[in-house]
CSV table of C-alpha atoms and ligand atoms in Angstrom, one decimal:
chain,number,residue,atom,x,y,z
A,1,UNK,CA,60.6,313.5,-126.3
A,2,UNK,CA,61.7,312.6,-122.7
A,3,UNK,CA,59.0,312.9,-120.1
A,4,UNK,CA,60.0,314.7,-116.8
A,5,UNK,CA,58.3,313.9,-113.5
A,6,UNK,CA,59.3,315.7,-110.3
A,7,UNK,CA,62.5,313.5,-110.0
A,8,UNK,CA,62.8,311.0,-112.9
A,9,UNK,CA,63.3,311.7,-116.6
A,10,UNK,CA,61.9,308.9,-118.7
A,11,UNK,CA,63.0,308.1,-122.2
A,12,UNK,CA,61.4,305.4,-124.3
A,13,UNK,CA,63.9,303.3,-126.3
A,14,UNK,CA,61.5,301.1,-128.2
A,15,UNK,CA,58.0,299.7,-127.7
A,16,UNK,CA,58.9,297.8,-124.6
A,17,UNK,CA,62.1,299.4,-123.2
A,18,UNK,CA,62.4,302.6,-121.1
A,19,UNK,CA,65.2,304.5,-119.4
A,20,UNK,CA,64.5,306.2,-116.0
A,21,UNK,CA,67.1,308.8,-115.2
A,22,UNK,CA,67.9,310.8,-112.2
A,23,UNK,CA,69.4,314.1,-113.4
A,24,UNK,CA,68.9,316.0,-110.2
A,25,UNK,CA,71.9,314.2,-108.7
A,26,UNK,CA,75.4,314.7,-110.2
A,27,UNK,CA,75.8,311.0,-110.8
A,28,UNK,CA,73.0,311.0,-113.4
A,29,UNK,CA,72.1,307.4,-112.6
A,30,UNK,CA,70.1,305.5,-115.2
A,31,UNK,CA,67.7,302.5,-114.6
A,32,UNK,CA,66.2,300.4,-117.4
A,33,UNK,CA,62.8,298.8,-117.6
A,34,UNK,CA,62.6,295.9,-120.1
A,35,UNK,CA,59.1,294.5,-120.6
A,36,UNK,CA,58.4,291.0,-122.0
A,37,UNK,CA,55.0,289.3,-122.5
A,38,UNK,CA,55.0,287.7,-119.0
A,39,UNK,CA,57.1,289.9,-116.8
A,40,UNK,CA,59.4,292.9,-116.7
A,41,UNK,CA,63.0,293.4,-115.6
A,42,UNK,CA,64.2,296.6,-113.9
A,43,UNK,CA,68.0,296.8,-114.3
A,44,UNK,CA,69.1,299.0,-111.3
A,45,UNK,CA,66.6,300.9,-109.1
A,46,UNK,CA,68.5,304.1,-108.6
A,47,UNK,CA,69.3,306.4,-105.7
A,48,UNK,CA,66.3,305.7,-103.6
A,49,UNK,CA,65.5,309.5,-103.1
A,50,UNK,CA,62.1,309.2,-104.8
A,51,UNK,CA,59.8,306.3,-105.4
A,52,UNK,CA,60.8,304.6,-108.7
A,53,UNK,CA,57.9,302.1,-108.4
A,54,UNK,CA,55.3,304.8,-109.0
A,55,UNK,CA,57.0,305.5,-112.4
A,56,UNK,CA,57.4,301.8,-113.3
A,57,UNK,CA,53.7,301.1,-112.5
A,58,UNK,CA,52.7,303.7,-115.1
A,59,UNK,CA,54.8,302.0,-117.7
A,60,UNK,CA,53.9,298.4,-117.2
A,61,UNK,CA,51.3,296.2,-115.4
A,62,UNK,CA,53.6,293.1,-115.6
A,63,UNK,CA,55.2,291.7,-112.4
A,64,UNK,CA,58.6,293.3,-112.1
A,65,UNK,CA,61.9,291.6,-111.1
A,66,UNK,CA,64.7,293.9,-110.1
A,67,UNK,CA,68.4,293.1,-110.9
A,68,UNK,CA,71.1,295.4,-109.8
A,69,UNK,CA,74.3,295.6,-111.9
A,70,UNK,CA,76.0,295.7,-108.5
A,71,UNK,CA,75.3,296.4,-104.9
A,72,UNK,CA,76.3,300.0,-104.6
A,73,UNK,CA,73.9,302.4,-102.9
A,74,UNK,CA,73.1,304.3,-106.1
A,75,UNK,CA,71.9,301.2,-107.9
A,76,UNK,CA,69.7,299.6,-105.3
A,77,UNK,CA,67.9,302.6,-103.8
A,78,UNK,CA,64.5,301.4,-105.1
A,79,UNK,CA,65.0,297.7,-104.2
A,80,UNK,CA,62.8,298.1,-101.2
A,81,UNK,CA,59.9,298.2,-103.6
A,82,UNK,CA,60.9,294.9,-105.3
A,83,UNK,CA,61.2,291.9,-103.0
A,84,UNK,CA,61.8,289.8,-106.1
A,85,UNK,CA,65.3,290.7,-107.0
A,86,UNK,CA,68.5,289.0,-108.3
A,87,UNK,CA,72.1,289.6,-107.3
A,88,UNK,CA,75.5,287.9,-107.8
A,89,UNK,CA,76.8,285.8,-104.9
A,90,UNK,CA,80.1,287.8,-104.6
A,91,UNK,CA,78.1,290.8,-103.2
A,92,UNK,CA,75.7,289.0,-100.9
A,93,UNK,CA,77.5,290.2,-97.8
A,94,UNK,CA,77.0,293.8,-98.9
A,95,UNK,CA,73.2,293.1,-98.7
A,96,UNK,CA,73.6,291.7,-95.2
A,97,UNK,CA,75.5,294.3,-93.2
A,98,UNK,CA,78.9,293.9,-94.8
A,99,UNK,CA,79.1,297.0,-97.0
A,100,UNK,CA,82.5,298.6,-96.5
A,101,UNK,CA,81.2,302.2,-96.0
A,102,UNK,CA,79.4,303.7,-93.0
A,103,UNK,CA,75.8,304.9,-93.3
A,104,UNK,CA,77.2,308.5,-92.6
A,105,UNK,CA,79.6,308.2,-95.6
A,106,UNK,CA,76.7,306.9,-97.8
A,107,UNK,CA,74.4,309.7,-96.7
A,108,UNK,CA,77.1,312.3,-97.5
A,109,UNK,CA,77.4,310.9,-101.0
A,110,UNK,CA,73.6,311.0,-101.4
A,111,UNK,CA,73.5,314.7,-100.6
A,112,UNK,CA,76.6,315.6,-102.7
A,113,UNK,CA,75.6,317.8,-105.6
A,114,UNK,CA,72.0,316.8,-105.2
A,115,UNK,CA,68.8,318.8,-105.6
A,116,UNK,CA,66.4,316.6,-103.5
A,117,UNK,CA,62.7,317.3,-103.2
A,118,UNK,CA,61.6,319.4,-100.2
A,119,UNK,CA,60.2,316.5,-98.3
A,120,UNK,CA,63.3,314.3,-98.6
A,121,UNK,CA,64.8,313.6,-95.2
A,122,UNK,CA,68.4,312.3,-95.3
A,123,UNK,CA,68.2,311.0,-91.8
A,124,UNK,CA,65.8,308.4,-92.8
A,125,UNK,CA,67.9,307.2,-95.8
A,126,UNK,CA,69.1,303.7,-95.5
A,127,UNK,CA,71.1,301.5,-97.8
A,128,UNK,CA,68.9,298.6,-98.9
A,129,UNK,CA,69.5,295.3,-97.2
A,130,UNK,CA,67.8,292.0,-98.1
A,131,UNK,CA,68.1,288.5,-99.5
A,132,UNK,CA,67.8,288.0,-103.3
A,133,UNK,CA,65.2,285.6,-104.6
A,134,UNK,CA,67.7,284.5,-107.2
A,135,UNK,CA,71.5,284.4,-107.4
A,136,UNK,CA,72.8,285.0,-110.9
A,137,UNK,CA,75.8,283.3,-112.3
A,138,UNK,CA,77.7,284.2,-115.4
A,139,UNK,CA,75.6,283.3,-118.5
A,140,UNK,CA,72.3,282.9,-116.6
A,141,UNK,CA,69.3,283.9,-118.7
A,142,UNK,CA,66.3,285.9,-117.4
A,143,UNK,CA,63.2,285.0,-119.4
A,144,UNK,CA,60.7,287.8,-119.6
A,145,UNK,CA,58.4,286.0,-122.1
A,146,UNK,CA,59.4,286.5,-125.7
A,147,UNK,CA,62.4,288.4,-124.5
A,148,UNK,CA,65.6,286.9,-123.0
A,149,UNK,CA,68.3,288.8,-121.1
A,150,UNK,CA,71.6,287.2,-120.2
A,151,UNK,CA,73.6,288.1,-117.1
A,152,UNK,CA,77.3,288.4,-117.6
A,153,UNK,CA,79.6,288.4,-114.6
A,154,UNK,CA,81.9,291.4,-115.2
A,155,UNK,CA,83.9,292.1,-112.0
A,156,UNK,CA,86.4,295.0,-111.8
A,157,UNK,CA,84.3,297.9,-110.5
A,158,UNK,CA,82.9,295.6,-107.9
A,159,UNK,CA,83.4,291.8,-107.3
A,160,UNK,CA,79.9,290.8,-108.3
A,161,UNK,CA,79.2,293.3,-111.0
A,162,UNK,CA,76.9,292.1,-113.8
A,163,UNK,CA,76.3,293.5,-117.3
A,164,UNK,CA,73.1,292.5,-119.0
A,165,UNK,CA,73.1,291.4,-122.7
A,166,UNK,CA,70.0,291.2,-124.9
A,167,UNK,CA,71.4,289.5,-128.0
A,168,UNK,CA,68.2,289.8,-130.1
A,169,UNK,CA,68.2,293.6,-129.9
A,170,UNK,CA,71.9,294.1,-129.5
A,171,UNK,CA,71.4,295.9,-126.2
A,172,UNK,CA,74.2,295.9,-123.7
A,173,UNK,CA,73.6,297.3,-120.2
A,174,UNK,CA,77.0,298.1,-118.7
A,175,UNK,CA,76.3,299.5,-115.2
A,176,UNK,CA,79.4,301.0,-113.8
A,177,UNK,CA,81.8,298.9,-115.8
A,178,UNK,CA,81.4,301.3,-118.8
A,179,UNK,CA,80.1,304.8,-118.7
A,180,UNK,CA,81.4,308.0,-120.3
A,181,UNK,CA,83.2,309.8,-117.4
A,182,UNK,CA,85.8,308.8,-114.9
A,183,UNK,CA,85.7,305.0,-114.3
A,184,UNK,CA,86.4,304.1,-110.7
A,185,UNK,CA,88.9,301.3,-110.0
A,186,UNK,CA,90.8,302.6,-107.0
A,187,UNK,CA,88.9,301.5,-104.0
A,188,UNK,CA,89.9,298.3,-102.2
A,189,UNK,CA,86.9,296.3,-103.5
A,190,UNK,CA,87.8,297.1,-107.1
A,191,UNK,CA,90.1,294.9,-109.2
A,192,UNK,CA,91.9,296.5,-112.2
A,193,UNK,CA,93.0,293.1,-113.6
A,194,UNK,CA,89.5,291.7,-113.5
A,195,UNK,CA,88.3,295.0,-115.0
A,196,UNK,CA,90.4,294.3,-118.1
A,197,UNK,CA,89.1,290.8,-118.4
A,198,UNK,CA,85.5,292.1,-118.2
A,199,UNK,CA,86.2,294.7,-120.9
A,200,UNK,CA,87.6,292.0,-123.1
A,201,UNK,CA,84.4,290.0,-122.6
A,202,UNK,CA,81.9,292.7,-123.4
A,203,UNK,CA,84.0,294.3,-126.2
A,204,UNK,CA,83.7,291.0,-128.1
A,205,UNK,CA,79.9,291.2,-128.2
A,206,UNK,CA,78.1,292.5,-131.3
A,207,UNK,CA,76.4,295.3,-129.3
A,208,UNK,CA,74.3,297.8,-131.2
A,209,UNK,CA,73.4,300.0,-128.2
A,210,UNK,CA,75.3,300.7,-125.0
A,211,UNK,CA,73.2,301.6,-121.9
A,212,UNK,CA,75.4,302.8,-119.1
A,213,UNK,CA,74.7,303.2,-115.4
A,214,UNK,CA,75.5,306.9,-115.4
A,215,UNK,CA,75.9,310.0,-117.5
A,216,UNK,CA,75.8,310.2,-121.3
A,217,UNK,CA,73.3,308.0,-123.1
A,218,UNK,CA,75.0,308.5,-126.4
A,219,UNK,CA,77.9,306.0,-126.0
A,220,UNK,CA,78.9,304.2,-129.2
A,221,UNK,CA,80.1,300.6,-129.0
A,222,UNK,CA,83.5,301.6,-130.2
A,223,UNK,CA,84.1,303.3,-126.8
A,224,UNK,CA,84.1,299.9,-125.2
A,225,UNK,CA,86.8,298.8,-127.6
A,226,UNK,CA,88.9,301.9,-126.9
A,227,UNK,CA,88.6,301.3,-123.1
A,228,UNK,CA,89.7,297.7,-123.6
A,229,UNK,CA,92.6,298.9,-125.7
A,230,UNK,CA,93.6,301.5,-123.1
A,231,UNK,CA,93.4,298.9,-120.3
A,232,UNK,CA,95.6,296.5,-122.4
A,233,UNK,CA,98.1,299.3,-122.8
A,234,UNK,CA,98.1,300.0,-119.0
A,235,UNK,CA,98.6,296.3,-118.4
A,236,UNK,CA,101.6,296.3,-120.8
A,237,UNK,CA,103.1,299.2,-118.9
A,238,UNK,CA,102.5,297.5,-115.6
A,239,UNK,CA,100.3,300.3,-114.5
A,240,UNK,CA,97.1,298.3,-114.3
A,241,UNK,CA,97.0,298.3,-110.5
A,242,UNK,CA,95.8,300.4,-107.6
A,243,UNK,CA,97.8,303.5,-107.0
A,244,UNK,CA,98.4,304.4,-110.7
A,245,UNK,CA,96.1,307.4,-110.3
A,246,UNK,CA,94.0,309.2,-112.9
A,247,UNK,CA,94.6,308.1,-116.5
A,248,UNK,CA,92.8,310.6,-118.8
A,249,UNK,CA,91.9,309.7,-122.3
A,250,UNK,CA,90.0,312.9,-123.3
A,251,UNK,CA,86.4,311.7,-123.5
A,252,UNK,CA,86.8,309.3,-120.6
A,253,UNK,CA,89.2,308.4,-117.8
A,254,UNK,CA,90.0,305.7,-115.3
A,255,UNK,CA,91.1,306.3,-111.7
A,256,UNK,CA,93.3,303.4,-110.5
B,301,ZN,ZN1,79.3,301.5,-108.5
B,302,ZN,ZN1,77.2,303.8,-109.9
């Protein structure tokens, strides 16, 4: 049974893995806590509307490293609680004043279809900025003690997007590269061609469970293969580029 706090919904996956979800915002963002014998990894830290650290502290007493799948505001909201965090070099500038949207635009997205707690003050909301303690390259392994998680550089949705792959359990954490809704590949910092290459890369993995950055938690690995096939088809039709618009496949879509 999921446990609901005032803001987060917490689901336990196995004896050392949890999902922290934010269903009171339309994006339904998911963060993942993976505990090893020596340390824990928090994949994405959410919207930053409520304090994720308070929830994480109840689940583990291990030191926690944060790793965002990418530097979009809805995945780094709780980074302020985790000075030990990893990122990919390609998005460093977004952590240091170079994010291509204004704070006003970000605040508008935070409040969009959101049911915040009474004491939440949007005027104090800031997009996290800081310097990572570790830069992750494609293939780098994060050792949690008896548990190893590999970072895979999977650009497309954003230039430094990372998926995280835990081969031993067959867990694939896909961030915003794969979730079951409309995938976003239309804004200038997206790259539809790189998106296809990233889908090729993760579709080849023997994943048992897909853990997305947003929305349904019931994604089956075959969806990743269908997305890859659809991207291949768009490529063949020379539509895999910005401006192709919304391509709808029934249970998912991509906006190019
Ligand atoms: Zn994103
Ligand atoms: Zn996102």
